[in-house]
């Protein structure tokens, strides 16, 4: 077994604290990664606090992982010790169902293995990236360009792919008006990607303090969503809207902002369902849809796209000792725009 240490939650109301555990010895296709940085996703908070009612403890959260390969199993050819790599939200899937064969492992019909908080195919409880190392099959490990700042790359492994994938699936591009709801970790990546893909991007935010940042990050327009008159002005004008909000909110004004046949894509996953007035869908044949992360090939494509366009997340790097404070700030929408843990801090007392 490989000795690991990180920070874990022992229950839904206890703060994260230091925790020692072990990971499996490498199988022939496994890669062991020494973690350098791990992003703090709002999903980590939903999970630790059991807001999705499926938490298993002890739980080491973290699925936006960047580090260096420490060792590889005998059948691994894509990676060697020292390579800079990333690991995201899933670390295994059945590889043989229709979704896996289509390269959409995140929709594995048997159930993809999440990076933390579930039983893996060996019967072990998976533990995530708020730790010094991780072991994953090579198919679920990605190459990271050394050209990019590794701390800024970490959030690409979840916030990046979760927003890139639907933008590509719904073929967002030039001559389209695209809305991004919420300027947090996912939202600021959606904004950067939609802008890089050539769309006219409107950022919706509840935070007046984020307007200047939204423009700097690529927004052509910024709408304060609490302003009903400003919302009305956007009626029936969008080709695509992506909702990245972590808390329950009224989505009907945004549905009304879609053109005929346009799509509203849900990526934010609040703990309570929205109430939808069906007329907003019926009268303009609009679609309300959703999307989860992206496939493994598409994740690599997204990382390569970021290397080519010089795109990384805007991050605030913190030591692990500040993680509980960081959770509180994320919940208050007070993060610009992703906390990333520097794992070197695990050595500190
Ligand atoms: P985040 O950094 O906390 O950003 C969420 C943003 O939503 C906030 O910055 C805020 O933006 C807005 N917001 C928060 N509370 C709100 C409220 N009550 N009403 C309206 N707007 C509010 O979170 P994140 O890490 O980006 O994650 C966002 C959501 O996506 C979470 O639910 C997470 O679990 C989910 N997620 C889904 C996937 C997937 O594969 N589908 C992957 C990762 C995460 P403003 O200040 O601009 O209003
Ligand atoms: Zn995430
Ligand atoms: Zn499968």
XYZ file of C-alpha atoms in Angstrom, residues 59-266:
208
model
C -13.956 12.064 2.925
C -10.851 13.635 1.385
C -12.388 15.949 -1.232
C -10.694 17.405 -4.317
C -10.985 16.638 -8.022
C -9.039 19.421 -9.717
C -5.636 17.827 -9.430
C -2.289 18.741 -10.991
C 0.985 17.086 -10.139
C 3.957 15.079 -11.322
C 3.965 11.388 -12.121
C 5.807 9.560 -9.317
C 5.611 6.021 -10.721
C 3.756 3.993 -13.330
C 2.503 0.418 -13.673
C 4.209 -1.987 -16.077
C 1.707 -1.488 -18.933
C 1.685 2.333 -18.890
C 3.259 3.865 -22.011
C 1.716 7.386 -22.130
C 3.426 8.637 -18.964
C 6.765 8.426 -17.199
C 7.974 9.675 -13.807
C 8.341 13.452 -13.762
C 5.590 14.198 -16.322
C 3.203 17.030 -15.431
C -0.347 15.591 -15.382
C -3.909 16.252 -14.307
C -6.667 14.146 -12.740
C -10.299 15.286 -12.672
C -13.712 14.238 -11.382
C -13.722 10.572 -12.435
C -10.954 7.995 -12.151
C -12.593 4.917 -13.658
C -15.543 3.634 -15.689
C -16.599 0.304 -17.210
C -14.896 1.079 -20.604
C -17.331 -1.203 -22.445
C -20.832 0.370 -22.376
C -22.090 2.519 -25.257
C -21.173 5.784 -23.483
C -17.664 4.615 -22.586
C -17.110 3.392 -26.147
C -18.275 6.773 -27.435
C -15.644 8.500 -25.278
C -18.317 9.835 -22.907
C -17.043 8.000 -19.826
C -18.752 10.549 -17.557
C -22.081 9.031 -18.663
C -20.902 5.426 -18.087
C -24.038 3.323 -17.894
C -22.617 1.185 -15.093
C -21.585 4.340 -13.238
C -18.284 6.177 -13.519
C -16.063 6.019 -10.418
C -15.844 9.457 -8.836
C -12.441 10.624 -7.634
C -13.664 10.665 -4.038
C -16.484 9.387 -1.889
C -17.432 6.153 -3.695
C -16.349 2.500 -3.774
C -13.958 1.797 -6.650
C -13.865 -1.477 -8.567
C -11.495 -2.954 -5.966
C -13.967 -2.187 -3.182
C -11.870 0.660 -1.719
C -13.390 4.030 -0.819
C -11.965 6.624 -3.235
C -10.217 9.632 -1.679
C -9.549 12.863 -3.550
C -6.911 15.457 -4.149
C -6.656 17.423 -0.891
C -3.732 15.068 -0.320
C -0.100 14.451 -1.187
C -0.740 11.788 -3.847
C -3.314 9.850 -5.856
C -3.427 6.614 -7.844
C -5.532 6.380 -11.019
C -5.653 4.274 -14.204
C -3.734 5.950 -17.047
C -6.916 6.379 -19.134
C -8.119 8.905 -16.511
C -4.857 10.872 -16.351
C -4.189 13.820 -18.687
C -1.059 15.504 -20.002
C -0.573 19.087 -18.862
C 1.470 21.567 -20.877
C 4.471 22.941 -18.954
C 3.774 26.256 -20.741
C 0.863 26.988 -18.365
C 0.939 27.935 -14.671
C 0.105 24.609 -12.940
C -1.924 26.312 -10.183
C -4.115 27.933 -12.849
C -4.417 24.614 -14.697
C -5.813 22.689 -11.702
C -9.372 24.137 -11.993
C -9.466 23.202 -15.676
C -9.848 19.553 -14.588
C -13.394 20.248 -13.351
C -14.524 23.861 -13.817
C -12.786 23.938 -17.207
C -14.101 20.745 -18.761
C -17.594 21.172 -17.242
C -18.046 24.414 -19.141
C -15.986 23.618 -22.263
C -17.904 20.392 -23.003
C -21.434 21.864 -23.271
C -20.163 24.914 -25.164
C -18.695 22.524 -27.751
C -21.656 20.124 -27.689
C -24.085 22.958 -28.485
C -21.586 24.369 -31.008
C -21.198 27.809 -29.514
C -19.277 30.142 -31.809
C -19.208 33.447 -33.699
C -22.508 35.242 -34.420
C -24.102 33.731 -31.337
C -25.255 35.402 -28.154
C -24.337 33.293 -25.142
C -25.275 33.868 -21.500
C -23.290 32.728 -18.464
C -25.133 32.738 -15.126
C -22.944 33.114 -12.018
C -19.376 34.360 -11.955
C -17.665 31.783 -9.758
C -15.260 28.953 -10.574
C -17.317 27.406 -13.375
C -18.782 30.725 -14.510
C -15.464 32.465 -15.093
C -14.244 29.488 -17.159
C -17.485 29.452 -19.193
C -16.963 33.164 -19.824
C -13.347 32.695 -20.952
C -14.225 29.768 -23.227
C -17.339 31.322 -24.804
C -15.288 34.461 -25.510
C -12.400 32.408 -26.958
C -14.880 30.544 -29.188
C -15.969 33.870 -30.679
C -19.447 34.291 -29.183
C -20.988 37.548 -27.946
C -21.023 36.805 -24.214
C -23.361 38.234 -21.588
C -22.398 37.583 -17.969
C -25.262 37.445 -15.463
C -24.214 38.075 -11.866
C -25.796 38.888 -8.520
C -22.583 40.673 -7.456
C -22.178 44.282 -8.554
C -18.568 44.100 -7.377
C -17.765 41.619 -10.180
C -18.829 43.770 -13.166
C -15.355 45.097 -14.013
C -13.810 41.639 -13.659
C -16.459 40.112 -15.924
C -15.514 42.601 -18.653
C -11.811 41.899 -18.167
C -12.501 38.162 -18.413
C -14.241 38.588 -21.789
C -17.867 39.638 -21.249
C -19.332 41.887 -23.949
C -22.164 42.798 -21.581
C -22.817 42.310 -17.870
C -26.337 42.110 -16.430
C -27.088 42.350 -12.716
C -29.660 39.583 -12.440
C -31.477 41.218 -9.511
C -32.434 44.104 -11.858
C -35.793 42.966 -13.314
C -35.866 45.719 -15.953
C -32.366 44.819 -17.184
C -33.405 41.149 -17.340
C -36.520 41.991 -19.394
C -34.363 43.775 -21.973
C -32.660 40.418 -22.717
C -35.935 38.649 -23.658
C -35.856 36.120 -26.529
C -32.318 37.046 -27.578
C -29.971 34.189 -26.560
C -28.781 31.221 -28.609
C -27.470 29.433 -25.520
C -27.325 30.001 -21.760
C -25.190 28.074 -19.267
C -26.229 28.117 -15.602
C -23.323 27.660 -13.168
C -25.107 28.719 -9.981
C -24.600 26.589 -6.865
C -27.732 27.656 -4.955
C -31.471 27.481 -5.723
C -32.627 30.484 -7.781
C -35.433 31.443 -10.181
C -34.505 30.275 -13.669
C -37.711 31.455 -15.412
C -36.403 34.925 -16.360
C -33.452 33.218 -18.091
C -35.696 30.767 -19.968
C -37.573 33.820 -21.275
C -34.258 35.249 -22.457
C -33.737 32.343 -24.897
C -34.607 32.598 -28.600
C -36.910 30.056 -30.251
C -35.284 26.582 -30.242
C -32.422 27.729 -27.996
C -30.985 25.708 -25.101
C -30.549 26.426 -21.405
C -27.861 24.156 -20.023
C -27.717 23.418 -16.332
